[in-house]
Short mmCIF file of C-alpha atoms in Angstrom, two decimals:
data_model
loop_
_atom_site.label_atom_id
_atom_site.label_comp_id
_atom_site.label_asym_id
_atom_site.label_seq_id
_atom_site.Cartn_x
_atom_site.Cartn_y
_atom_site.Cartn_z
CA MET A 56 -15.46 10.83 11.94
CA LYS A 57 -19.18 10.81 11.95
CA LYS A 58 -19.13 7.63 9.91
CA GLY A 59 -16.68 6.04 12.25
CA LYS A 60 -18.96 6.85 15.26
CA SER A 61 -22.06 5.69 13.38
CA LEU A 62 -20.29 2.43 12.76
CA MET A 63 -19.33 1.96 16.43
CA LEU A 64 -22.93 2.88 17.45
CA LEU A 65 -24.31 0.27 15.05
CA ARG A 66 -22.11 -2.42 16.44
CA MET A 67 -23.27 -1.54 20.01
CA LEU A 68 -26.89 -1.69 18.96
CA THR A 69 -26.26 -4.97 17.46
CA VAL A 70 -24.83 -6.39 20.66
CA VAL A 71 -27.73 -4.94 22.59
CA SER A 72 -30.24 -6.52 20.23
CA ALA A 73 -28.38 -9.77 20.52
CA LEU A 74 -28.62 -9.72 24.32
CA ALA A 75 -32.32 -9.11 24.09
CA LEU A 76 -32.70 -11.99 21.82
CA CYS A 77 -30.59 -14.11 24.22
CA THR A 78 -32.87 -13.26 27.09
CA THR A 79 -35.94 -14.26 24.94
CA ALA A 80 -34.23 -17.61 23.99
CA CYS A 81 -33.13 -18.39 27.54
CA ASN A 82 -36.78 -17.73 28.70
CA ASP A 83 -38.15 -20.28 26.29
CA ASP A 84 -40.71 -22.67 27.97
CA ASP A 85 -40.45 -20.59 31.21
CA GLU A 86 -37.12 -22.01 32.11
CA GLN A 87 -35.89 -18.97 33.75
CA LYS A 88 -32.59 -20.48 34.96
CA GLY A 89 -31.97 -22.74 32.08
CA VAL A 90 -30.95 -26.45 31.93
CA PRO A 91 -27.54 -27.05 33.45
CA PHE A 92 -24.88 -29.08 31.69
CA ASP A 93 -24.91 -32.89 32.37
CA ALA A 94 -21.43 -34.43 31.95
CA SER A 95 -23.00 -37.97 31.66
CA GLN A 96 -25.02 -37.01 28.55
CA PRO A 97 -23.89 -36.09 25.05
CA VAL A 98 -24.02 -32.46 23.66
CA VAL A 99 -26.52 -32.44 20.69
CA ALA A 100 -26.51 -30.06 17.77
CA GLU A 101 -29.93 -29.64 16.02
CA SER A 102 -30.05 -26.46 13.96
CA PHE A 103 -29.14 -22.78 13.82
CA ALA A 104 -30.69 -19.71 12.44
CA PRO A 105 -30.01 -17.58 10.49
CA THR A 106 -27.74 -19.59 8.08
CA THR A 107 -26.03 -16.74 6.49
CA GLY A 108 -24.83 -13.36 7.42
CA PRO A 109 -21.84 -10.92 7.76
CA LEU A 110 -19.69 -10.01 10.86
CA ALA A 111 -21.60 -9.93 14.27
CA THR A 112 -24.68 -11.69 12.78
CA GLN A 113 -26.83 -12.93 15.70
CA VAL A 114 -27.00 -16.73 15.50
CA ILE A 115 -29.11 -18.90 17.67
CA LEU A 116 -27.78 -22.44 17.95
CA ARG A 117 -30.38 -25.12 18.99
CA GLY A 118 -29.74 -28.36 20.49
CA SER A 119 -29.53 -29.82 23.99
CA ASN A 120 -27.05 -30.20 27.11
CA PHE A 121 -25.32 -26.92 26.18
CA GLY A 122 -25.52 -25.86 29.94
CA THR A 123 -25.78 -22.33 31.08
CA ASP A 124 -22.23 -21.55 32.04
CA VAL A 125 -20.86 -19.50 29.22
CA SER A 126 -17.35 -19.80 30.55
CA GLN A 127 -17.60 -23.55 29.72
CA ILE A 128 -19.06 -23.01 26.18
CA HIS A 129 -16.81 -22.29 23.23
CA VAL A 130 -18.23 -21.94 19.73
CA PHE A 131 -16.08 -21.96 16.51
CA PHE A 132 -16.98 -21.00 13.00
CA ASN A 133 -14.35 -23.06 11.28
CA ASP A 134 -11.18 -22.11 13.31
CA LYS A 135 -12.49 -18.72 14.51
CA GLU A 136 -14.00 -18.36 17.90
CA ALA A 137 -17.31 -16.58 18.14
CA PRO A 138 -18.41 -14.54 21.17
CA VAL A 139 -21.02 -16.42 23.26
CA LEU A 140 -23.62 -13.91 24.63
CA GLY A 141 -25.73 -16.53 26.53
CA SER A 142 -27.15 -19.98 26.82
CA SER A 143 -30.39 -21.52 28.19
CA GLY A 144 -29.22 -25.08 27.99
CA ASP A 145 -30.96 -25.80 24.67
CA HIS A 146 -30.21 -22.45 22.95
CA ILE A 147 -26.91 -20.61 22.57
CA LEU A 148 -26.71 -17.09 21.24
CA VAL A 149 -23.53 -16.22 19.45
CA LEU A 150 -22.06 -13.37 17.19
CA ALA A 151 -20.64 -14.43 13.88
CA PRO A 152 -16.76 -13.77 14.19
CA ARG A 153 -14.69 -11.82 11.70
CA LEU A 154 -13.68 -13.53 8.45
CA PRO A 155 -13.91 -17.13 9.48
CA GLY A 156 -13.67 -18.57 5.92
CA ARG A 157 -10.99 -20.91 4.74
CA TYR A 158 -8.42 -20.21 2.05
CA LEU A 159 -8.44 -22.83 -0.83
CA ASP A 160 -5.31 -23.98 -2.59
CA ASP A 161 -6.07 -21.61 -5.51
CA GLY A 162 -6.10 -18.65 -3.21
CA THR A 163 -9.89 -18.04 -3.18
CA VAL A 164 -11.80 -18.12 0.08
CA ASP A 165 -14.58 -20.63 0.93
CA ASN A 166 -16.89 -18.91 3.26
CA HIS A 167 -19.03 -21.89 4.07
CA CYS A 168 -18.38 -22.40 7.74
CA ARG A 169 -18.86 -25.42 10.07
CA ILE A 170 -20.15 -24.52 13.47
CA THR A 171 -18.59 -26.43 16.31
CA VAL A 172 -19.76 -26.27 20.01
CA HIS A 173 -17.30 -27.34 22.82
CA VAL A 174 -18.75 -27.75 26.28
CA ALA A 175 -16.25 -28.84 28.89
CA ASP A 176 -14.64 -31.92 27.27
CA LYS A 177 -17.50 -32.70 24.86
CA THR A 178 -17.56 -31.47 21.16
CA VAL A 179 -20.42 -31.43 18.65
CA THR A 180 -20.57 -30.12 15.08
CA PHE A 181 -23.63 -28.86 13.26
CA ALA A 182 -24.55 -30.63 10.04
CA ASP A 183 -25.30 -27.58 8.07
CA PHE A 184 -22.91 -24.72 6.97
CA PHE A 185 -23.09 -21.07 7.85
CA ASP A 186 -22.54 -18.88 4.85
CA TYR A 187 -20.43 -16.00 5.97
CA GLN A 188 -20.86 -12.73 3.80
CA ILE A 189 -17.66 -10.65 3.61
CA GLN A 190 -18.18 -6.94 3.59
CA THR A 191 -15.61 -4.29 2.66
CA ASN A 192 -16.43 -0.72 3.43
CA VAL A 193 -14.27 2.31 2.60
CA THR A 194 -14.80 5.56 4.53
CA THR A 195 -12.80 8.77 5.17
CA LEU A 196 -11.33 9.45 8.57
CA VAL A 197 -10.01 12.92 7.78
CA GLY A 198 -9.60 15.12 4.63
CA GLY A 199 -10.79 14.47 1.14
CA ASP A 200 -11.28 18.17 -0.20
CA LYS A 201 -8.70 18.87 -2.85
CA SER A 202 -9.63 22.50 -3.01
CA ALA A 203 -8.69 23.12 0.74
CA THR A 204 -6.19 25.97 1.29
CA ASN A 205 -5.59 25.62 5.09
CA TYR A 206 -4.07 22.97 7.29
CA PRO A 207 -5.00 22.00 10.81
CA VAL A 208 -3.13 23.52 13.70
CA GLY A 209 -4.23 20.79 16.19
CA GLY A 210 -7.23 20.19 18.34
CA GLU A 211 -9.77 20.26 15.55
CA ASP A 212 -12.55 17.70 15.13
CA LEU A 213 -11.61 15.06 12.47
CA ALA A 214 -15.02 15.77 10.62
CA THR A 215 -13.90 19.31 9.98
CA VAL A 216 -10.25 18.85 9.09
CA GLN A 217 -8.94 19.35 5.56
CA PHE A 218 -5.45 19.70 4.21
CA ASN A 219 -3.87 22.07 1.73
CA LYS A 220 -1.29 19.53 0.65
CA GLU A 221 -1.04 15.91 -0.44
CA ILE A 222 -0.13 13.06 1.97
CA SER A 223 2.55 11.71 -0.09
CA ILE A 224 4.79 9.47 2.09
CA PRO A 225 4.37 6.46 4.39
CA ILE A 226 2.08 6.44 7.50
CA VAL A 227 2.18 4.69 10.73
CA CYS A 228 -0.34 2.96 13.08
CA ASP A 229 0.74 1.99 16.64
CA SER A 230 -0.89 -0.45 18.96
CA LYS A 231 -3.22 2.26 20.39
CA LYS A 232 -4.71 3.05 16.95
CA ASN A 233 -2.91 6.39 16.64
CA ILE A 234 -2.29 7.01 13.07
CA TYR A 235 0.67 9.28 12.14
CA PHE A 236 1.48 11.08 8.91
CA THR A 237 3.62 13.87 7.74
CA MET A 238 2.85 16.83 5.40
CA ASP A 239 4.69 19.71 3.82
CA THR A 240 1.96 22.21 4.74
CA GLU A 241 4.15 25.15 3.33
CA SER A 242 6.73 24.66 0.57
CA ASP A 243 8.45 27.83 1.25
CA LEU A 244 11.61 26.74 3.19
CA ASN A 245 11.62 30.18 4.82
CA SER A 246 8.44 29.57 6.58
CA ASN A 247 8.33 28.68 10.22
CA ASN A 248 6.04 25.63 9.71
CA PRO A 249 7.22 23.78 6.52
CA ASN A 250 6.82 20.21 7.68
CA VAL A 251 4.35 18.88 10.26
CA VAL A 252 3.78 15.40 11.79
CA TYR A 253 0.11 14.85 12.56
CA CYS A 254 -1.47 12.09 14.75
CA ILE A 255 -5.26 11.13 14.56
CA ASN A 256 -7.16 8.79 16.64
CA GLU A 257 -10.59 7.58 15.62
CA GLU A 258 -11.91 7.28 19.15
CA SER A 259 -10.84 10.72 20.35
CA GLY A 260 -12.09 12.24 17.16
CA LYS A 261 -9.28 14.92 17.24
CA ILE A 262 -6.19 15.71 15.23
CA ARG A 263 -2.97 16.42 17.10
CA VAL A 264 0.23 18.22 15.95
CA VAL A 265 3.04 16.04 17.54
CA GLU A 266 5.84 18.06 15.78
CA ARG A 267 5.97 21.15 13.57
CA GLY A 268 8.61 23.31 11.85
CA ILE A 269 10.78 20.39 10.94
CA THR A 270 13.23 21.85 8.52
CA GLY A 271 16.33 20.63 6.74
CA PHE A 272 18.31 21.32 3.57
CA LEU A 273 17.03 19.17 0.68
CA THR A 274 15.28 16.67 3.02
CA THR A 275 11.90 15.58 4.10
CA PRO A 276 10.88 14.06 7.40
CA TYR A 277 9.84 10.37 7.10
CA ILE A 278 8.23 8.28 9.75
CA CYS A 279 8.28 4.60 10.42
CA TYR A 280 7.02 2.11 13.12
CA ASP A 281 9.28 0.34 15.65
CA GLN A 282 7.14 -2.70 16.34
CA VAL A 283 9.65 -3.85 18.91
CA ARG A 284 9.12 -0.80 21.15
CA ASP A 285 5.70 0.09 19.81
CA ARG A 286 6.45 3.65 18.97
CA CYS A 287 6.44 5.86 15.79
CA CYS A 288 9.93 7.15 14.92
CA ARG A 289 11.01 10.03 12.76
CA PHE A 290 14.14 10.47 10.60
CA HIS A 291 15.29 12.66 7.68
CA SER A 292 15.17 11.13 4.15
CA ASN A 293 18.32 13.06 3.21
CA MET A 294 21.15 14.34 5.36
CA GLY A 295 21.46 13.78 9.02
CA GLY A 296 21.61 10.54 11.15
CA GLU A 297 19.23 11.43 13.83
CA LEU A 298 16.32 9.25 14.99
CA TYR A 299 13.55 10.57 17.04
CA TYR A 300 10.39 8.94 18.59
CA TYR A 301 7.17 10.22 19.80
CA ASP A 302 6.57 9.60 23.49
CA ARG A 303 2.96 8.72 24.13
CA GLU A 304 3.53 8.92 27.84
CA ASN A 305 4.81 12.37 27.59
CA ASP A 306 2.11 14.06 25.38
CA PHE A 307 3.60 12.73 22.25
CA SER A 308 6.67 14.80 22.57
CA PRO A 309 9.48 14.29 20.08
CA MET A 310 12.42 12.67 21.86
CA LEU A 311 15.95 12.21 20.35
CA TRP A 312 16.67 8.52 20.44
CA PHE A 313 20.17 8.56 19.04
CA SER A 314 22.29 9.67 16.19
CA TYR A 315 23.82 6.82 14.02
CA SER A 316 27.22 6.81 12.05
CA GLN A 317 28.72 4.22 9.88
CA TYR A 318 30.91 1.52 11.33
CA LYS A 319 34.22 0.43 9.84
CA ASN A 320 37.20 -1.30 10.98
CA ASP A 321 39.53 -2.25 8.13
CA VAL A 322 42.46 -3.53 10.07
CA ARG A 323 42.53 -7.20 8.94
CA THR A 324 45.14 -8.53 11.35
CA ILE A 325 46.48 -7.57 14.78
CA LYS A 326 49.44 -8.78 16.84
CA ASP A 327 48.84 -11.43 19.62
CA ALA A 328 50.77 -11.54 22.82
CA GLU A 329 53.66 -13.16 21.26
CA GLY A 330 53.97 -10.68 18.39
CA ASN A 331 52.36 -12.97 15.75
CA ASP A 332 49.85 -11.75 13.15
CA VAL A 333 46.33 -12.97 13.89
CA ASP A 334 42.96 -12.15 12.53
CA ASN A 335 41.39 -9.11 14.09
CA PRO A 336 38.09 -10.27 15.63
CA ASP A 337 36.68 -6.65 15.20
CA TRP A 338 37.52 -6.56 11.40
CA SER A 339 34.47 -5.16 9.43
CA PRO A 340 33.92 -6.81 6.15
CA GLU A 341 31.18 -4.30 5.40
CA ILE A 342 32.03 -1.90 2.56
CA LEU A 343 31.77 1.74 3.57
CA ILE A 344 29.00 3.63 1.75
CA GLU A 345 30.80 6.55 0.10
CA GLY A 346 29.78 10.14 0.22
CA LEU A 347 26.19 11.25 0.29
CA ASN A 348 24.83 7.78 -0.57
CA ALA A 349 24.95 6.94 3.16
CA LEU A 350 22.48 9.75 3.85
CA ALA A 351 20.15 9.76 0.87
CA CYS A 352 16.92 8.28 0.01
CA LYS A 353 16.05 6.86 3.43
CA HIS A 354 12.31 6.27 3.05
CA MET A 355 11.66 3.39 5.29
CA PHE A 356 13.15 1.48 8.17
CA VAL A 357 11.67 -1.50 9.87
CA THR A 358 12.70 -3.34 13.11
CA ARG A 359 13.31 -7.06 13.28
CA PRO A 360 11.75 -8.60 16.38
CA SER A 361 14.43 -11.15 17.00
CA ASP A 362 17.29 -8.65 17.34
CA GLY A 363 15.69 -5.30 17.55
CA PHE A 364 17.89 -3.78 14.79
CA TRP A 365 16.59 -1.46 12.24
CA TYR A 366 16.90 -2.44 8.58
CA GLY A 367 16.37 -0.33 5.39
CA ARG A 368 17.22 0.09 1.75
CA ILE A 369 18.67 3.46 0.85
CA ASP A 370 20.16 5.28 -2.06
CA GLN A 371 21.73 3.28 -4.85
CA GLY A 372 20.08 0.10 -3.46
CA TYR A 373 22.42 -0.22 -0.41
CA PHE A 374 20.95 -2.46 2.28
CA VAL A 375 21.86 -1.27 5.88
CA SER A 376 21.30 -2.28 9.40
CA ILE A 377 21.42 0.05 12.40
CA ASN A 378 22.11 -1.16 15.93
CA PRO A 379 20.02 0.95 18.35
CA ASN A 380 22.44 0.02 21.21
CA THR A 381 25.67 0.92 19.61
CA HIS A 382 24.20 3.46 17.20
CA GLU A 383 26.24 1.87 14.24
CA MET A 384 24.99 1.73 10.68
CA ARG A 385 26.43 -1.10 8.68
CA ASN A 386 26.30 -1.66 4.99
CA ILE A 387 25.24 -5.25 4.79
CA SER A 388 24.37 -5.33 1.21
CA GLY A 389 27.74 -6.53 -0.03
CA TYR A 390 27.05 -9.86 1.44
CA TYR A 391 23.67 -10.12 -0.31
CA GLU A 392 24.41 -9.35 -3.95
CA PRO A 393 22.29 -11.95 -5.77
CA ASN A 394 25.13 -12.77 -8.28
CA THR A 395 28.10 -12.47 -5.99
CA PRO A 396 27.46 -14.02 -2.62
CA ASN A 397 29.55 -12.80 0.34
CA LYS A 398 31.16 -10.14 -1.68
CA GLY A 399 30.39 -7.36 -4.14
CA SER A 400 30.23 -3.64 -4.72
CA GLY A 401 27.47 -3.26 -2.04
CA ILE A 402 25.03 -1.74 -4.41
CA GLY A 403 22.17 -3.08 -6.30
CA PHE A 404 19.99 -4.72 -3.41
CA ALA A 405 16.98 -5.26 -5.82
CA THR A 406 18.46 -3.00 -8.42
CA LYS A 407 20.13 0.30 -7.91
CA ASN A 408 17.13 2.21 -8.93
CA GLY A 409 13.76 2.85 -7.36
CA GLU A 410 12.54 3.78 -4.04
CA CYS A 411 11.54 1.64 -0.98
CA ASP A 412 8.50 3.01 0.75
CA GLY A 413 7.19 -0.32 2.07
CA MET A 414 9.08 -2.95 4.25
CA ALA A 415 7.85 -5.56 6.64
CA PHE A 416 8.99 -8.71 8.29
CA ASP A 417 6.84 -11.94 8.05
CA PRO A 418 4.98 -11.94 11.45
CA ALA A 419 5.48 -15.88 11.40
CA ASP A 420 9.12 -15.88 10.56
CA ASP A 421 11.33 -12.81 10.72
CA THR A 422 14.09 -14.29 8.73
CA LYS A 423 11.81 -13.25 5.83
CA LEU A 424 11.76 -9.68 4.79
CA TYR A 425 9.38 -8.16 2.20
CA PHE A 426 9.81 -4.78 0.54
CA THR A 427 8.62 -2.85 -2.42
CA ASN A 428 10.58 -1.21 -5.25
CA THR A 429 8.86 1.45 -7.32
CA SER A 430 11.23 1.03 -10.32
CA THR A 431 10.59 -2.71 -10.68
CA ASN A 432 6.96 -2.66 -9.84
CA SER A 433 7.24 -5.60 -7.53
CA VAL A 434 7.32 -6.81 -4.05
CA TRP A 435 10.72 -8.42 -3.07
CA LEU A 436 11.65 -11.07 -0.54
CA TYR A 437 14.87 -11.28 1.26
CA ASP A 438 15.65 -14.46 3.26
CA PHE A 439 18.20 -13.81 5.92
CA GLU A 440 18.97 -17.58 6.33
CA THR A 441 19.73 -18.41 2.70
CA ARG A 442 20.86 -14.81 1.77
CA ARG A 443 18.76 -15.06 -1.32
CA LEU A 444 16.89 -12.18 -2.90
CA SER A 445 14.06 -12.83 -5.18
CA VAL A 446 10.87 -11.19 -6.59
CA TYR A 447 8.03 -12.19 -4.36
CA ALA A 448 5.14 -10.74 -6.28
CA GLY A 449 4.72 -8.85 -9.54
CA SER A 450 6.86 -8.88 -12.70
CA SER A 451 10.29 -10.29 -12.64
CA SER A 452 11.10 -7.99 -15.66
CA GLY A 453 9.85 -4.89 -14.01
CA SER A 454 6.71 -4.53 -16.06
CA ALA A 455 3.96 -2.30 -14.88
CA GLY A 456 0.27 -3.19 -15.18
CA PHE A 457 -2.69 -4.54 -13.39
CA MET A 458 -3.52 -8.23 -12.82
CA ASP A 459 -4.77 -10.33 -9.93
CA GLY A 460 -3.97 -13.91 -9.63
CA GLN A 461 -1.04 -15.97 -8.20
CA ARG A 462 1.70 -13.64 -6.97
CA THR A 463 4.27 -14.45 -9.76
CA GLN A 464 1.69 -13.67 -12.45
CA ALA A 465 0.22 -10.62 -10.73
CA LEU A 466 1.07 -6.99 -11.86
CA PHE A 467 1.52 -3.82 -9.96
CA ASP A 468 2.12 -0.23 -10.94
CA THR A 469 4.38 1.65 -8.56
CA PRO A 470 3.75 -0.19 -5.30
CA ARG A 471 4.51 2.05 -2.38
CA GLN A 472 4.08 1.16 1.25
CA LEU A 473 3.10 -2.44 2.35
CA CYS A 474 1.91 -3.83 5.74
CA ILE A 475 1.19 -7.33 6.92
CA ASP A 476 -1.67 -8.21 9.45
CA LYS A 477 -1.41 -10.84 12.21
CA ASP A 478 -3.19 -13.35 9.82
CA ARG A 479 -0.40 -12.97 7.33
CA ASN A 480 -2.34 -10.94 4.82
CA MET A 481 -0.25 -8.44 3.03
CA TYR A 482 -1.71 -5.21 1.84
CA ILE A 483 -0.05 -2.84 -0.68
CA ALA A 484 -0.81 0.72 -1.75
CA ASP A 485 -0.64 0.16 -5.54
CA ALA A 486 -0.25 3.87 -6.26
CA ASN A 487 -0.64 4.09 -10.01
CA ASN A 488 -3.30 1.50 -10.17
CA HIS A 489 -5.27 3.51 -7.60
CA CYS A 490 -6.07 0.37 -5.56
CA ILE A 491 -5.39 -1.57 -2.41
CA ARG A 492 -3.99 -4.89 -3.16
CA LYS A 493 -3.99 -8.03 -0.93
CA ILE A 494 -1.71 -11.04 -0.95
CA VAL A 495 -2.82 -14.07 1.16
CA MET A 496 0.66 -15.11 2.15
CA ALA A 497 -0.49 -18.69 2.87
CA THR A 498 -1.48 -19.21 -0.76
CA GLY A 499 0.23 -16.45 -2.68
CA PHE A 500 -3.05 -15.27 -4.19
CA VAL A 501 -3.25 -11.61 -5.11
CA SER A 502 -6.55 -9.77 -5.14
CA THR A 503 -7.91 -6.21 -5.13
CA VAL A 504 -9.70 -5.35 -1.95
CA ALA A 505 -10.69 -1.75 -2.50
CA GLY A 506 -10.52 0.68 -5.51
CA GLN A 507 -11.18 0.34 -9.23
CA PRO A 508 -8.09 -0.48 -11.29
CA ARG A 509 -6.61 2.35 -13.30
CA GLN A 510 -9.46 4.80 -12.35
CA PRO A 511 -8.49 7.57 -10.03
CA GLY A 512 -11.18 9.34 -8.05
CA TYR A 513 -12.76 10.00 -4.71
CA GLU A 514 -15.71 7.85 -3.54
CA ASN A 515 -16.51 6.04 -0.33
CA GLY A 516 -18.53 2.81 -0.31
CA THR A 517 -17.89 -0.79 -0.84
CA GLY A 518 -14.64 -2.25 -2.00
CA GLU A 519 -15.84 -2.62 -5.51
CA THR A 520 -17.28 0.95 -5.75
CA ALA A 521 -14.76 3.01 -3.74
CA LEU A 522 -12.19 5.27 -5.54
CA PHE A 523 -8.76 6.36 -4.49
CA ASP A 524 -6.25 8.70 -6.14
CA THR A 525 -2.62 7.58 -5.91
CA PRO A 526 -2.64 5.72 -2.58
CA VAL A 527 0.82 5.85 -1.05
CA GLY A 528 0.75 5.00 2.71
CA ILE A 529 -0.95 1.99 4.25
CA ALA A 530 -0.95 0.56 7.72
CA VAL A 531 -3.09 -2.12 9.56
CA ASP A 532 -4.07 -2.11 13.22
CA ASN A 533 -4.42 -5.05 15.64
CA ASP A 534 -8.06 -5.52 14.57
CA GLY A 535 -7.28 -5.74 10.95
CA ILE A 536 -8.62 -2.17 10.02
CA ILE A 537 -6.64 -0.82 7.24
CA TYR A 538 -5.71 2.91 6.96
CA VAL A 539 -4.62 4.42 3.78
CA GLY A 540 -2.79 7.64 2.96
CA ASP A 541 -4.77 8.58 -0.09
CA SER A 542 -2.33 11.02 -1.48
CA ARG A 543 -3.87 13.16 -4.15
CA ASN A 544 -7.23 13.12 -2.38
CA ARG A 545 -5.45 14.66 0.70
CA ALA A 546 -7.17 12.06 3.04
CA ILE A 547 -6.71 9.27 5.40
CA ARG A 548 -9.12 6.53 4.36
CA ARG A 549 -10.43 3.70 6.52
CA VAL A 550 -10.89 0.12 4.96
CA ALA A 551 -12.70 -2.36 7.02
CA ILE A 552 -12.94 -6.01 5.61
CA GLU A 553 -15.40 -7.89 7.75
#
């Protein structure tokens, strides 16, 4: 937590320094009030300094007829708008925006940025480029001591918290930057506190216990994010059909949302008013999931923005939907067998084997659903419109390994949770490669943003020097900050790509 506070303090000092420079710039030549914008004259761009730097670099733009009304001045580094801190008419002070580079066709990033100034209805572009420097920093929010024997009971400072067990299942980050994760703090089922759901918040600097003492026969509590309703939900991996959510407005209290059950209506025909056999409009073509399969291996659900339904891949590869209004779970995998369209046994959605700990809809098109499969070492894509299922990234034969490059040539080893940011960058916790991988969805290029391939360990630092040990959970907030459930390091790590 100390590192997080230091980073925020550094950014505040950066802004204060920038404002001081702006005051100096605006007072050049004793022009205390500056030179107003003249709509009859062109806006002129002359030069800027410095010409290179990372996020929040203070850049002074020199020229003429910028005006002094910052509400009329908009500055862009390529397509990313930069904060305008002040203008004297012939100087503008801005801060370099986050990640303004352009993706090239081969998936690499061109960080040479054109700076464009818009004043009212006039536009001008500087002749020179600004060279943006990407910085990836890995820090620890909480945990990191593998020798710890105790677990937090709630209310402790993040800087002091350690865990006695691994963080071995998916994590959640909501819109308020609350990070949720579960832990089996005591393996003894007879204990009064075997499973705990924790919540941490970097701004508050505290850890909260949102639910404790969660028990169940042969089951583990899992959590997922309901992006439609912006809340963290909890369910049992095996047994039970209850869905809970944590109510932020009620001190994060666990609230039973609903209990789901399977839907089936196998009456194919009914009688009409005249006694004739007609198709039953309520007939269910879905195949009932038999026995315990309907209740087993539920590791991840995701909500689809366009319909608000939950979707998940469960035991034996069944693909299911849950209607939160009717509380019905339907087996829809029978429609989507890759080799038997519109029919089939209902199993084998991306093979019968393997676990799915990561699932996300494309933020630009929710007819596209992406999910991981640990047995095939790949990321899969399901298209709701075409009903086609395909390997999106990784080996089509299930081979494990490590390789960056185009998504169809890239290799993963036991990919677990995945998440997608608002810029359509996909991040994957590549567990057995001990790395955080990134897919630029616009180009399909796979790269490693943090961690050293095949080298487990615990180290903070840059993306190239940092070490993870079996990262399992991953989530991203609205500002693009990535949070990692670093399983065997018993830690929640923070990855900032800026």
